[in-house]
PDB file of C-alpha atoms in Angstrom:
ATOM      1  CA  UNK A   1     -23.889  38.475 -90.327  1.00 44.00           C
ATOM      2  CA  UNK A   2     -24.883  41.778 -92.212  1.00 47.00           C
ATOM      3  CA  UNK A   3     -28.056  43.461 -91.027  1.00 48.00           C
ATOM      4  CA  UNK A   4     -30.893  44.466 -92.980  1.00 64.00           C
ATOM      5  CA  UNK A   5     -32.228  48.483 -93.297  1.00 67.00           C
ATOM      6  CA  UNK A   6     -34.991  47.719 -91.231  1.00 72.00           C
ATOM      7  CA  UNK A   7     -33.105  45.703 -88.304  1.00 67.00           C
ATOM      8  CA  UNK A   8     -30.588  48.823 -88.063  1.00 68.00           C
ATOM      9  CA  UNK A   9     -32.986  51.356 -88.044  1.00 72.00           C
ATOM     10  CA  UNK A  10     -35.287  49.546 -85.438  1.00 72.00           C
ATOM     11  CA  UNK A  11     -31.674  48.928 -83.133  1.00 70.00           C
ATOM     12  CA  UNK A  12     -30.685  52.539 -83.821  1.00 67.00           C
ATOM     13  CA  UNK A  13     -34.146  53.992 -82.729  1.00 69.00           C
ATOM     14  CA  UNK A  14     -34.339  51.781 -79.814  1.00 71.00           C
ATOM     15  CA  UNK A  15     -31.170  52.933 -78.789  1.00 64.00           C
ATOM     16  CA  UNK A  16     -31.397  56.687 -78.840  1.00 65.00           C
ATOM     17  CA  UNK A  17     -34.880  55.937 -76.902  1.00 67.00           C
ATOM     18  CA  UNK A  18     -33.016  54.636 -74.346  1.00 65.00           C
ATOM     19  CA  UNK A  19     -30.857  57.282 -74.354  1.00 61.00           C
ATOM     20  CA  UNK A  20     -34.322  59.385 -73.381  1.00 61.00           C
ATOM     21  CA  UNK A  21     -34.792  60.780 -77.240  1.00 62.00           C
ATOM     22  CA  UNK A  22     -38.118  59.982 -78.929  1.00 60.00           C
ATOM     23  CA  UNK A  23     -38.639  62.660 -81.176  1.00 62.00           C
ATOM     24  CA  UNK A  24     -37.027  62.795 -84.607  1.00 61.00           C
ATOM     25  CA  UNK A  25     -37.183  66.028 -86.980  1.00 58.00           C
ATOM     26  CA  UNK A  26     -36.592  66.212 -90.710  1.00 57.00           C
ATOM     27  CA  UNK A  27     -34.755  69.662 -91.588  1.00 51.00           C
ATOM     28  CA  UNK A  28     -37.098  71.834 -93.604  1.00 49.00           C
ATOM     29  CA  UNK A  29     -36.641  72.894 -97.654  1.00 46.00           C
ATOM     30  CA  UNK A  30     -35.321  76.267 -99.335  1.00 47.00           C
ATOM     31  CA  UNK A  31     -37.150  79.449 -97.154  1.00 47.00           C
ATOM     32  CA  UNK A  32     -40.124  80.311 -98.898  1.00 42.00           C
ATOM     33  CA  UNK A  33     -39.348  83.949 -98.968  1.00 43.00           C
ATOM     34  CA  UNK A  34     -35.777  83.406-100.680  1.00 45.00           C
ATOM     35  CA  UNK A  35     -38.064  81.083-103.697  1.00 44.00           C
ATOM     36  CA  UNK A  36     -40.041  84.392-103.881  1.00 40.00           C
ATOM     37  CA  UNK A  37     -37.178  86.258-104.517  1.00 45.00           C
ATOM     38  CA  UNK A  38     -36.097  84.137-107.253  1.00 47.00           C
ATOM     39  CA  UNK A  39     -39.155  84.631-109.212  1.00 45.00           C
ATOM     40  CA  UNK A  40     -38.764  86.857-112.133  1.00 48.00           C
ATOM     41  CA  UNK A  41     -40.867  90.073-112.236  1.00 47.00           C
ATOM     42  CA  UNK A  42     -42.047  89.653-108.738  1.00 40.00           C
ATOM     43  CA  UNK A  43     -39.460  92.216-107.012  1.00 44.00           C
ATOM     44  CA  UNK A  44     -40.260  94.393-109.844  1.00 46.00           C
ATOM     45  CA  UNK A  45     -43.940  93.861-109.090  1.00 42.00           C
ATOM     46  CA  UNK A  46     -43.372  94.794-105.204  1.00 38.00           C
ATOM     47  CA  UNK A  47     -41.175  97.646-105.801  1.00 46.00           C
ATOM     48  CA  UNK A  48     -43.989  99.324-108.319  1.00 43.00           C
ATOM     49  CA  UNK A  49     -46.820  98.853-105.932  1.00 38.00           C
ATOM     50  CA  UNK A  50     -44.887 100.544-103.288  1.00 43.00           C
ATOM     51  CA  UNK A  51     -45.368 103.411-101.899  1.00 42.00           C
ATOM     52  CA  UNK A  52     -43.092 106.727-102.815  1.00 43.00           C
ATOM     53  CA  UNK A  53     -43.060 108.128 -99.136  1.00 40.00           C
ATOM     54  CA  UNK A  54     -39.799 108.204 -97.016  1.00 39.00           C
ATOM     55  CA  UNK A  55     -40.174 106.401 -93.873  1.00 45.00           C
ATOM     56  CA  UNK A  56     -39.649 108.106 -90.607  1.00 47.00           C
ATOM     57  CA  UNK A  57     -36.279 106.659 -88.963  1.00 51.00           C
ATOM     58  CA  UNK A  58     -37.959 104.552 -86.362  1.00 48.00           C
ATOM     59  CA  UNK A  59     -39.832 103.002 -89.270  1.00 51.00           C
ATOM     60  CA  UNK A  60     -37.128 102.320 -91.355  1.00 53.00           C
ATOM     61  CA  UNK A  61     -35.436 100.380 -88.624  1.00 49.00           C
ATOM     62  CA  UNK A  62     -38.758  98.140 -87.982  1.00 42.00           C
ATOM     63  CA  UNK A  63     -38.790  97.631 -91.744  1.00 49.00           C
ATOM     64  CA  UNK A  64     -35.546  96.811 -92.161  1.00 51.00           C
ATOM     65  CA  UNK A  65     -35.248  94.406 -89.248  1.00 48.00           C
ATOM     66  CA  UNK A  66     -38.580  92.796 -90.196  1.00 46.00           C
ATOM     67  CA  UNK A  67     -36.563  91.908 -93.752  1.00 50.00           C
ATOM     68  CA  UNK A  68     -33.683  90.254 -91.955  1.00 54.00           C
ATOM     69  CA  UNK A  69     -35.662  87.754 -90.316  1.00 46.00           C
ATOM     70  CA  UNK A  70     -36.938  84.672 -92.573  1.00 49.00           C
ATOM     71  CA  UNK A  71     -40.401  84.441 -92.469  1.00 50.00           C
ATOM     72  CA  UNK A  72     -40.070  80.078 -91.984  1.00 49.00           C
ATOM     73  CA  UNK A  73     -36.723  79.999 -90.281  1.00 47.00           C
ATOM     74  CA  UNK A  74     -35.863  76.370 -89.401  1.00 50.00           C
ATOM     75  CA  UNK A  75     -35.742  76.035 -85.896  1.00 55.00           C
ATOM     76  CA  UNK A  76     -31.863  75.071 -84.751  1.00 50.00           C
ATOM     77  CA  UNK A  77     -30.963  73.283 -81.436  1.00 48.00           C
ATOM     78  CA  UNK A  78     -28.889  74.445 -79.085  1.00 48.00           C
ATOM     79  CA  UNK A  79     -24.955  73.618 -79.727  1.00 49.00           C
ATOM     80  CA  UNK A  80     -23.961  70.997 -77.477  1.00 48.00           C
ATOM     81  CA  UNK A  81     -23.240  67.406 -77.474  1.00 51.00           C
ATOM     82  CA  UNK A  82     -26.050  65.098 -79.283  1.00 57.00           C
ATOM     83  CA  UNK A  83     -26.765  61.864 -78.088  1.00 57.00           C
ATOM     84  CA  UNK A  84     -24.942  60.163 -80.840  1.00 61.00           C
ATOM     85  CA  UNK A  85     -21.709  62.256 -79.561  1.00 62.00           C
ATOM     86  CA  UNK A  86     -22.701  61.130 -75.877  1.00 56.00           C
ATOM     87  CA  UNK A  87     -22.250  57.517 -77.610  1.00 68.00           C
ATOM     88  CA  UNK A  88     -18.955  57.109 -78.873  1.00 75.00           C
ATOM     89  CA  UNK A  89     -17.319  59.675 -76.162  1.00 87.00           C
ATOM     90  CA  UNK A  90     -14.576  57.863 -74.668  1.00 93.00           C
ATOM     91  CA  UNK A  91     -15.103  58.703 -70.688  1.00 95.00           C
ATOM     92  CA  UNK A  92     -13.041  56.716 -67.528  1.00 97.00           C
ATOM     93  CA  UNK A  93     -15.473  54.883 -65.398  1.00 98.00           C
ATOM     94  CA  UNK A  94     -14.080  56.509 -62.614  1.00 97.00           C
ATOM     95  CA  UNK A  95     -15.711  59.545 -63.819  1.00 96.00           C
ATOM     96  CA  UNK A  96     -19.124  58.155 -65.284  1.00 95.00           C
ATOM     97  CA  UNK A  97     -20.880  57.959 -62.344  1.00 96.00           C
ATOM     98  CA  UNK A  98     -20.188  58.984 -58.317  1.00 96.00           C
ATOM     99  CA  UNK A  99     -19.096  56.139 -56.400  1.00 96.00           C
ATOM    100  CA  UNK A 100     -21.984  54.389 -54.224  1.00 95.00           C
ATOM    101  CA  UNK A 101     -22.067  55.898 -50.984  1.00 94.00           C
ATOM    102  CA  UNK A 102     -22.830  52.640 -49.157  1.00 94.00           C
ATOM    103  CA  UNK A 103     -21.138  49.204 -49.426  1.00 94.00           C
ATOM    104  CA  UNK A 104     -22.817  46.625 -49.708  1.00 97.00           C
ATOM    105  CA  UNK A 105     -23.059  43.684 -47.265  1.00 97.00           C
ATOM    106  CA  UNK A 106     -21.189  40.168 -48.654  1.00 97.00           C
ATOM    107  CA  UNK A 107     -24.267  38.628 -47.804  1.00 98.00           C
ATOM    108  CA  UNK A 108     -26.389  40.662 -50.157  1.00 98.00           C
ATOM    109  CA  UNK A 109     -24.008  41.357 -53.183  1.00 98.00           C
ATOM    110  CA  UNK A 110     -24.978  38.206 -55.395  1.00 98.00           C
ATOM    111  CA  UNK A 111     -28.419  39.360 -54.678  1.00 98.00           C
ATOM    112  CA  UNK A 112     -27.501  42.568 -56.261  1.00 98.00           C
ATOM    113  CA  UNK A 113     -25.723  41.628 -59.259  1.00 98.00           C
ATOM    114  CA  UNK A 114     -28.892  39.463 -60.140  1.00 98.00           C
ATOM    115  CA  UNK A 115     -30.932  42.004 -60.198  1.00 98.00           C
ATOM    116  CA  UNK A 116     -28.465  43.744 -62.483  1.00 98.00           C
ATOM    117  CA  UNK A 117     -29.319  40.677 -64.975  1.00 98.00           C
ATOM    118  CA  UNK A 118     -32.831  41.064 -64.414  1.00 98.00           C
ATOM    119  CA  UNK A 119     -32.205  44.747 -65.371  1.00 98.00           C
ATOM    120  CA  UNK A 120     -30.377  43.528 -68.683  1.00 98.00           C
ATOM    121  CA  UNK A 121     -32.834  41.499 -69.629  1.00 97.00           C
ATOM    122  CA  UNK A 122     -32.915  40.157 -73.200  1.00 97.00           C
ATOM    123  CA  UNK A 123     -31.404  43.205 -74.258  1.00 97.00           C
ATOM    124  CA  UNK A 124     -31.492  45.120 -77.653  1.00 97.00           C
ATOM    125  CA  UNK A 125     -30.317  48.710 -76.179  1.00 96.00           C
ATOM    126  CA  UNK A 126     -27.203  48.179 -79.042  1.00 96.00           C
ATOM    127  CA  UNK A 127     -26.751  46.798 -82.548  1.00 96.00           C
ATOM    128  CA  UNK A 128     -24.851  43.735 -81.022  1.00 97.00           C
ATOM    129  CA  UNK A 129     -28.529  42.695 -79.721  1.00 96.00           C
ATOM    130  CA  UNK A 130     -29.562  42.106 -84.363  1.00 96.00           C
ATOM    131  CA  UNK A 131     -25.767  41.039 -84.947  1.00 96.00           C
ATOM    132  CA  UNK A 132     -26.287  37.505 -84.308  1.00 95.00           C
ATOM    133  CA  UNK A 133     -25.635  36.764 -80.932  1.00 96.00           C
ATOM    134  CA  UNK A 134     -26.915  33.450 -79.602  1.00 97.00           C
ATOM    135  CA  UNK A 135     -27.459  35.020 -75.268  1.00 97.00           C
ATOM    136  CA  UNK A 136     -25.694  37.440 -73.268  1.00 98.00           C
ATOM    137  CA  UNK A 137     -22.918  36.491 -71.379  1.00 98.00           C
ATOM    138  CA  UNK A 138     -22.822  38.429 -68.206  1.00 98.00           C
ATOM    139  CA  UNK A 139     -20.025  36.960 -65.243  1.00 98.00           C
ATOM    140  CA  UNK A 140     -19.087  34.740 -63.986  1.00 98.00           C
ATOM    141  CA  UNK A 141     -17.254  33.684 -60.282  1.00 98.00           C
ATOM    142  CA  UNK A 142     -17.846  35.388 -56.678  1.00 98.00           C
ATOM    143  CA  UNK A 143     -19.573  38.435 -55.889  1.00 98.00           C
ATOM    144  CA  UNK A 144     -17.342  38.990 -52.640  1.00 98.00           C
ATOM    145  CA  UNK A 145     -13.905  38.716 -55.386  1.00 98.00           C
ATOM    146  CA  UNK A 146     -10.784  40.559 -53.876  1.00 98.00           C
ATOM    147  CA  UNK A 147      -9.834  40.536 -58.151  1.00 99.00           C
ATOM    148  CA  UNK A 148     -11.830  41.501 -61.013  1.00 99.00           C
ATOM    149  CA  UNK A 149     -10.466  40.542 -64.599  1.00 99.00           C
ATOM    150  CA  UNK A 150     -12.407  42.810 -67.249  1.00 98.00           C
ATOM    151  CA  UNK A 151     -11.686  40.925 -70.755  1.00 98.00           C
ATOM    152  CA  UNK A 152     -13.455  42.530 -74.348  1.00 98.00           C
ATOM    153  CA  UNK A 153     -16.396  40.504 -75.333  1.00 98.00           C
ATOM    154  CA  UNK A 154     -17.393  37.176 -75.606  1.00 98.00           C
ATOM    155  CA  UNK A 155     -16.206  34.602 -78.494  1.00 97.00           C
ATOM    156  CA  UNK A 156     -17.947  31.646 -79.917  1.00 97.00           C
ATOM    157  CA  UNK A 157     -17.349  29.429 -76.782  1.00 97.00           C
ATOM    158  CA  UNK A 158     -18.515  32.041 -74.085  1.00 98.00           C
ATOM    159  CA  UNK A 159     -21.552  32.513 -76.730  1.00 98.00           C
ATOM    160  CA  UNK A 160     -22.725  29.518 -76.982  1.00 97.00           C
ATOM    161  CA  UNK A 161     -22.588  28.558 -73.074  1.00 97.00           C
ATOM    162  CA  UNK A 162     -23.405  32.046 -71.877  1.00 98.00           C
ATOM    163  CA  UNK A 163     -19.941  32.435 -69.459  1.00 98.00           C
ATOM    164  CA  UNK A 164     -16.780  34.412 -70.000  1.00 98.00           C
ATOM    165  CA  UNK A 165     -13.967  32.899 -70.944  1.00 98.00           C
ATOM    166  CA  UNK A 166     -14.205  29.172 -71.501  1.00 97.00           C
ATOM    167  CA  UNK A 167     -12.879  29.045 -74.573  1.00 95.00           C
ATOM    168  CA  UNK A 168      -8.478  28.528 -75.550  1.00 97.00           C
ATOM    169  CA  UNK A 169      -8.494  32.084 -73.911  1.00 97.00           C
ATOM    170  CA  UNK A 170     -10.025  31.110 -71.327  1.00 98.00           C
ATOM    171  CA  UNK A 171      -8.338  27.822 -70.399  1.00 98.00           C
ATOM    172  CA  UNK A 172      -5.253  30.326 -70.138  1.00 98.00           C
ATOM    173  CA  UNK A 173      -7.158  32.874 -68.437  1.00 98.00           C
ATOM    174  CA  UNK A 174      -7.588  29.915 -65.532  1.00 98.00           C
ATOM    175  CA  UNK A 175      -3.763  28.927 -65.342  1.00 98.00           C
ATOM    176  CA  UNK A 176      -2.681  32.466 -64.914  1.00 98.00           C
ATOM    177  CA  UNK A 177      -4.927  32.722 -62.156  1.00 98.00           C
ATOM    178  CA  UNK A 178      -4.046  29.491 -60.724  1.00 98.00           C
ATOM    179  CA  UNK A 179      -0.345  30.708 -60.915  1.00 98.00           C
ATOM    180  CA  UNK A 180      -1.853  33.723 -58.343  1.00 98.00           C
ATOM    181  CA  UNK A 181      -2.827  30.859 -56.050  1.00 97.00           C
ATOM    182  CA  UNK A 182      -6.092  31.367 -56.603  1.00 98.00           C
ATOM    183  CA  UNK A 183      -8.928  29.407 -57.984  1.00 98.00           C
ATOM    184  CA  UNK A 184     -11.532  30.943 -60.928  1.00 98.00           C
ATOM    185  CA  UNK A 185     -14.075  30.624 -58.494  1.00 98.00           C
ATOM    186  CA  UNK A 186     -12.498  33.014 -56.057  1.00 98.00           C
ATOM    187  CA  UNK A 187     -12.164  35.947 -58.656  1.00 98.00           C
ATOM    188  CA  UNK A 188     -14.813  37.467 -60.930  1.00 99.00           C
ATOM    189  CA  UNK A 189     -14.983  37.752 -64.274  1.00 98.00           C
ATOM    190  CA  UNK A 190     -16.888  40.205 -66.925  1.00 98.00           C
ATOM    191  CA  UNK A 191     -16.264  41.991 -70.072  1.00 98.00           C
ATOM    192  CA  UNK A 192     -16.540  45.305 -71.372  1.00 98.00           C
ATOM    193  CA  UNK A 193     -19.703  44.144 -73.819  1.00 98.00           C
ATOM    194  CA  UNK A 194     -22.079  41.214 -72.824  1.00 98.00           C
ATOM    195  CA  UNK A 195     -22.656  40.363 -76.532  1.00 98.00           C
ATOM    196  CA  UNK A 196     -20.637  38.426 -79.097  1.00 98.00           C
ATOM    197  CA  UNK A 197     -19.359  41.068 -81.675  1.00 97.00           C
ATOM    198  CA  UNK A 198     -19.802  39.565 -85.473  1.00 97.00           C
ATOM    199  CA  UNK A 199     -16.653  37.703 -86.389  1.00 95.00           C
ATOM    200  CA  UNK A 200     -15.383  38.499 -82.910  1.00 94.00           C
ATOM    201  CA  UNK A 201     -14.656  41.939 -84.330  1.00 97.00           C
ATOM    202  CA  UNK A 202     -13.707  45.035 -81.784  1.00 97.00           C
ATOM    203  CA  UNK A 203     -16.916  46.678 -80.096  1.00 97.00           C
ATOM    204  CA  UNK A 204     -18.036  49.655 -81.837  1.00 96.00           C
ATOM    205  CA  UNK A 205     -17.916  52.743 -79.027  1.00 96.00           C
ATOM    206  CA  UNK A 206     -21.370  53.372 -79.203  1.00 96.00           C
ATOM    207  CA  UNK A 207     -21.764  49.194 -78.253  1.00 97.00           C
ATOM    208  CA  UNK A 208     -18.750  49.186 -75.701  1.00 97.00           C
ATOM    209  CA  UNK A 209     -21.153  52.546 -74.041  1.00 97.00           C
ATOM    210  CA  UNK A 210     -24.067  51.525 -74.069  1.00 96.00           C
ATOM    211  CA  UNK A 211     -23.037  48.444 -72.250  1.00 97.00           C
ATOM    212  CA  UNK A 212     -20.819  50.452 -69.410  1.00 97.00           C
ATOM    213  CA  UNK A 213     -23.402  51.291 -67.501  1.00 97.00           C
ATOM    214  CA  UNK A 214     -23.914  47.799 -66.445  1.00 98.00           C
ATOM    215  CA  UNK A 215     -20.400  46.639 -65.965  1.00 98.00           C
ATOM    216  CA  UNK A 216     -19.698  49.866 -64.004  1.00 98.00           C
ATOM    217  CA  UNK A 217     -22.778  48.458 -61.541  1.00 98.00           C
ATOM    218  CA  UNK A 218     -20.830  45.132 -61.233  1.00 98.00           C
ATOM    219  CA  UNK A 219     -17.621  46.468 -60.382  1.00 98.00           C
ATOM    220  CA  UNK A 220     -19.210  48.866 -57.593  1.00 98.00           C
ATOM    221  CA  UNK A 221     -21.517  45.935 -55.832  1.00 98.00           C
ATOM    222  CA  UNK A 222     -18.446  43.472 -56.112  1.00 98.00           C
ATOM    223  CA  UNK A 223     -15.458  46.510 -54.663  1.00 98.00           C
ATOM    224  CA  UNK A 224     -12.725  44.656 -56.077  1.00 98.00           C
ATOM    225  CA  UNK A 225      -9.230  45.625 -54.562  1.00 98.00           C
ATOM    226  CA  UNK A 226      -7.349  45.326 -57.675  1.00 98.00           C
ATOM    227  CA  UNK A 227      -9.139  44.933 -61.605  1.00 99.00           C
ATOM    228  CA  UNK A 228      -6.820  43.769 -64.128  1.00 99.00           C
ATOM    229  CA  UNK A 229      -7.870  44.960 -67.785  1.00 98.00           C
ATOM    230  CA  UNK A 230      -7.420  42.506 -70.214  1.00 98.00           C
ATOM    231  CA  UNK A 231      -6.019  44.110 -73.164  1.00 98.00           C
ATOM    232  CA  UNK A 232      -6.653  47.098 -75.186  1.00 98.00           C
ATOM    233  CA  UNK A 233      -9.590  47.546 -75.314  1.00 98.00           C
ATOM    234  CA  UNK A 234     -10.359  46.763 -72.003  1.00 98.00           C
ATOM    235  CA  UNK A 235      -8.226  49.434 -70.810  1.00 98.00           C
ATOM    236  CA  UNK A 236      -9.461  51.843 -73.106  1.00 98.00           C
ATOM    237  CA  UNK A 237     -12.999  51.792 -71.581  1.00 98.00           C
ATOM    238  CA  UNK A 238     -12.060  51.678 -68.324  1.00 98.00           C
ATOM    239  CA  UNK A 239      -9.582  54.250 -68.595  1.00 98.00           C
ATOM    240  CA  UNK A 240     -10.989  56.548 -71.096  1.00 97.00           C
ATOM    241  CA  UNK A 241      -7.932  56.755 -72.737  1.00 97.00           C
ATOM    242  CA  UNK A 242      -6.893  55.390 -75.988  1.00 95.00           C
ATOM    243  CA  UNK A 243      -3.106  54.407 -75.174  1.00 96.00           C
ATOM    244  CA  UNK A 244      -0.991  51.583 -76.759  1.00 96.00           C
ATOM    245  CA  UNK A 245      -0.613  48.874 -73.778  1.00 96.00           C
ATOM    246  CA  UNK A 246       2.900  49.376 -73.463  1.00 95.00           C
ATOM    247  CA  UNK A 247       2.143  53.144 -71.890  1.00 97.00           C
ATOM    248  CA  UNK A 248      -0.059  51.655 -69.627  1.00 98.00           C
ATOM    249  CA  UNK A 249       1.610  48.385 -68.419  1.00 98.00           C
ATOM    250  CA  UNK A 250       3.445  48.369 -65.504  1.00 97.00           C
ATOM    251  CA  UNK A 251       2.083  50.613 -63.499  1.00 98.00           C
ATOM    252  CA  UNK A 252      -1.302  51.196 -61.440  1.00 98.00           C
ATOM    253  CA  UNK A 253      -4.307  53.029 -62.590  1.00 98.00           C
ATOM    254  CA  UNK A 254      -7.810  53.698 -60.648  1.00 98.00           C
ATOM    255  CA  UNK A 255     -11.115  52.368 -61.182  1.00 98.00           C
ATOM    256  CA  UNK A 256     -14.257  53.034 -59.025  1.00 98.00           C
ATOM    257  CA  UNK A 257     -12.500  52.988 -55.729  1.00 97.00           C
ATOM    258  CA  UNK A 258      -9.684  49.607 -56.763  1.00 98.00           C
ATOM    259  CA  UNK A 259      -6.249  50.010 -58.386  1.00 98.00           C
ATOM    260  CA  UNK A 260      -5.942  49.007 -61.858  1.00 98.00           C
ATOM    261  CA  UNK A 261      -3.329  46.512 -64.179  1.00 98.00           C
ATOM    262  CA  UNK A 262      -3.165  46.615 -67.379  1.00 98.00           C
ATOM    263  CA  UNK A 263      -1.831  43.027 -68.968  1.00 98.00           C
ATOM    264  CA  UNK A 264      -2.028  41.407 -72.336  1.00 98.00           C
ATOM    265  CA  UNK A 265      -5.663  39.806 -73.747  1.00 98.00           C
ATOM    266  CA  UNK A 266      -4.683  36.007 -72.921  1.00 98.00           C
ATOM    267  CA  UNK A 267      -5.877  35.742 -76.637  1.00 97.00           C
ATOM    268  CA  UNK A 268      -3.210  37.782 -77.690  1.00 98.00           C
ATOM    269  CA  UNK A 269      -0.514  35.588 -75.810  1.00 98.00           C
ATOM    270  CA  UNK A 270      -2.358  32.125 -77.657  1.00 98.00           C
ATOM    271  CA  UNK A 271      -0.949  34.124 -80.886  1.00 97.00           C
ATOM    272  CA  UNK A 272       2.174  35.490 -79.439  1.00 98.00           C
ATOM    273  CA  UNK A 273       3.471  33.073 -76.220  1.00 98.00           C
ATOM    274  CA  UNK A 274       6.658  35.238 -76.251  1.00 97.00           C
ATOM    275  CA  UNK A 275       4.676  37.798 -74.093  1.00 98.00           C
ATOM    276  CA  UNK A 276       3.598  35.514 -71.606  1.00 98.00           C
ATOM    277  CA  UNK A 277       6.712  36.602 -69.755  1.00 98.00           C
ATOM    278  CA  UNK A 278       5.803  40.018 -69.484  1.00 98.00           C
ATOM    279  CA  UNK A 279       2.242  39.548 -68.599  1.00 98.00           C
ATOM    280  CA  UNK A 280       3.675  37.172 -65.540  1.00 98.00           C
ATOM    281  CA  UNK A 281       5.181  40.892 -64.512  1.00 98.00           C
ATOM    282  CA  UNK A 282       2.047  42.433 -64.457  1.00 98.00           C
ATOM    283  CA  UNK A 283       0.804  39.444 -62.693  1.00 98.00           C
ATOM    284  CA  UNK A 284       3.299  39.279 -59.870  1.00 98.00           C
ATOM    285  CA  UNK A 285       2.546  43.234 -59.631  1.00 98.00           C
ATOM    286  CA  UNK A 286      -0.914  42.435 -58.794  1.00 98.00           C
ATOM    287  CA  UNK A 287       0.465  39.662 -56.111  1.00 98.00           C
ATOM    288  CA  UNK A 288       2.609  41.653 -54.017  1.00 98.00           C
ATOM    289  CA  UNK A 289      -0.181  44.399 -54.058  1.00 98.00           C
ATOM    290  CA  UNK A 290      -2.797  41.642 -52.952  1.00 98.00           C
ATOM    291  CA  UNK A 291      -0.278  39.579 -50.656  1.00 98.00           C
ATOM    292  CA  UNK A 292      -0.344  36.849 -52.670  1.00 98.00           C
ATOM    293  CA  UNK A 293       1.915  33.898 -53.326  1.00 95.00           C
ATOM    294  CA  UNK A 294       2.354  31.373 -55.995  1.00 93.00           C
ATOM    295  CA  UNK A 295       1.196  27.989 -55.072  1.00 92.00           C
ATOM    296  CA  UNK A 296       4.236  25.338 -53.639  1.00 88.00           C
ATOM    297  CA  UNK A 297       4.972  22.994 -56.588  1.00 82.00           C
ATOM    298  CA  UNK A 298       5.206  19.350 -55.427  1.00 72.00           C
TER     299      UNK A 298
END
């Protein structure tokens, strides 16, 4: 679904007000003394009114610094980042934020991730917010999870019933946790952004940022031991690195206090089953880090 002029400007201007920037400048035209300057005769008009006395050397250096400066300069801002840059910077979670210096209580962390929804709200901080998308989709299973499975965004499915991964994907998803011995309800789910993407297209940076903030508040009430990132793009944002998946499988990573795996999208292996071998490795990985077994088959 295509947005119109007005529906990008409003998102874009809601988001850099979030971003704590509410004034807006338009840069100025040509300086008024170079226009002058470009007027025929009016040098030669200045010069013949002048006066033919030689300046004293202290006045010759006020004159000639009072010529240097333009008499409407434009006024610059400082060099530095701009929001905009702020954005689409690619930045780890682990170093977005300190990590909470308290821990919260079981008893009070499903309290706390609802009031991270409340904080949500019907959101429009992004351009995802005028793209079409029918609710967010914020989590789904228990706030006391020992694993935390961070997919990309939501599809159609998780769309239209406002949960993570219930879709093909997610029917997957659920018998690769099962083959854990776990349950879905004893592991939590998110995504890197809460909103469908149009045409289930990648999240722009500036929508995958803009939605961090939250996620990174979810990971740090729940304290997963392990997270498993879900793909590329997953990994990316937790990460901040941009890194094909085969330099960062197979190995552990850090994020906000819990070791990290990186495994294939269980999209990707619906298109490609011959990698459902390999992400069983990075599965099993996450097992004997957890202590976990595969269930007894009868």
């Amino acid at each position: 679904m295509q947005l119109d002029a007005e529906g990008q400007l409003r998102a874009w201007v809601e988001y850099y007000r979030d971003l704590g920037v509410y004034d807006f400048y338009r840069s100025g035209g040509q300086d008024a003394s170079a226009e002058a300057a470009q007027e025929p005769g009016i040098l030669e008009s200045v010069q013949a009114i002048a006066p033919a006395t030689i300046e004293e050397p202290a006045q010759q250096k006020v004159a000639a610094a009072a010529t240097q400066i333009p008499r409407s300069a434009p006024q610059v801002p400082p060099a530095g980042p701009t929001p905009a840059d702020m954005a689409t910077r690619l930045v780890s979670f682990d170093k977005l934020a300190p990590l909470p210096a308290v821990i919260l209580a079981d008893t009070v962390r499903a309290a706390a991730l609802e009031a991270v929804r409340d904080d949500i709200g019907d959101c429009t901080r992004c351009p995802l917010a005028y793209a079409g998308r029918k609710q967010i989709v914020f989590a789904d299973g228990s706030p006391t999870a020992r694993l935390m499975f961070v997919g990309e965004g939501p599809g159609a499915d998780e769309d239209a019933q406002g949960l993570p991964f219930v879709g093909r994907a997610g029917q997957l998803l659920n018998n690769m946790i099962n083959a854990m011995g776990l349950q879905r309800q004893d592991v939590y789910i998110a995504n890197i952004v809460k909103c469908r993407p149009p045409s289930n297209r990648v999240p722009e940076p500036v929508e995958a940022n803009t939605c961090s903030q939250f996620l990174l508040r979810q990971i740090d009430i729940v304290r997963p031991q392990v997270v498993v990132a879900l793909g590329s793009t997953a990994a990316t944002y937790l990460l901040g690195v941009k890194q094909s998946l085969s330099a960062l499988r197979g190995r552990w990573h850090t994020c906000r206090g819990a070791k990290l795996a990186v495994t294939y999208h269980p999209a990707f292996l619906l298109r490609d089953p011959r990698q459902k071998a390999e992400a069983w490795k990075d599965l099993q990985m996450v097992m004997a880090e957890m202590g976990l077994k595969p269930p007894v088959r009868k």
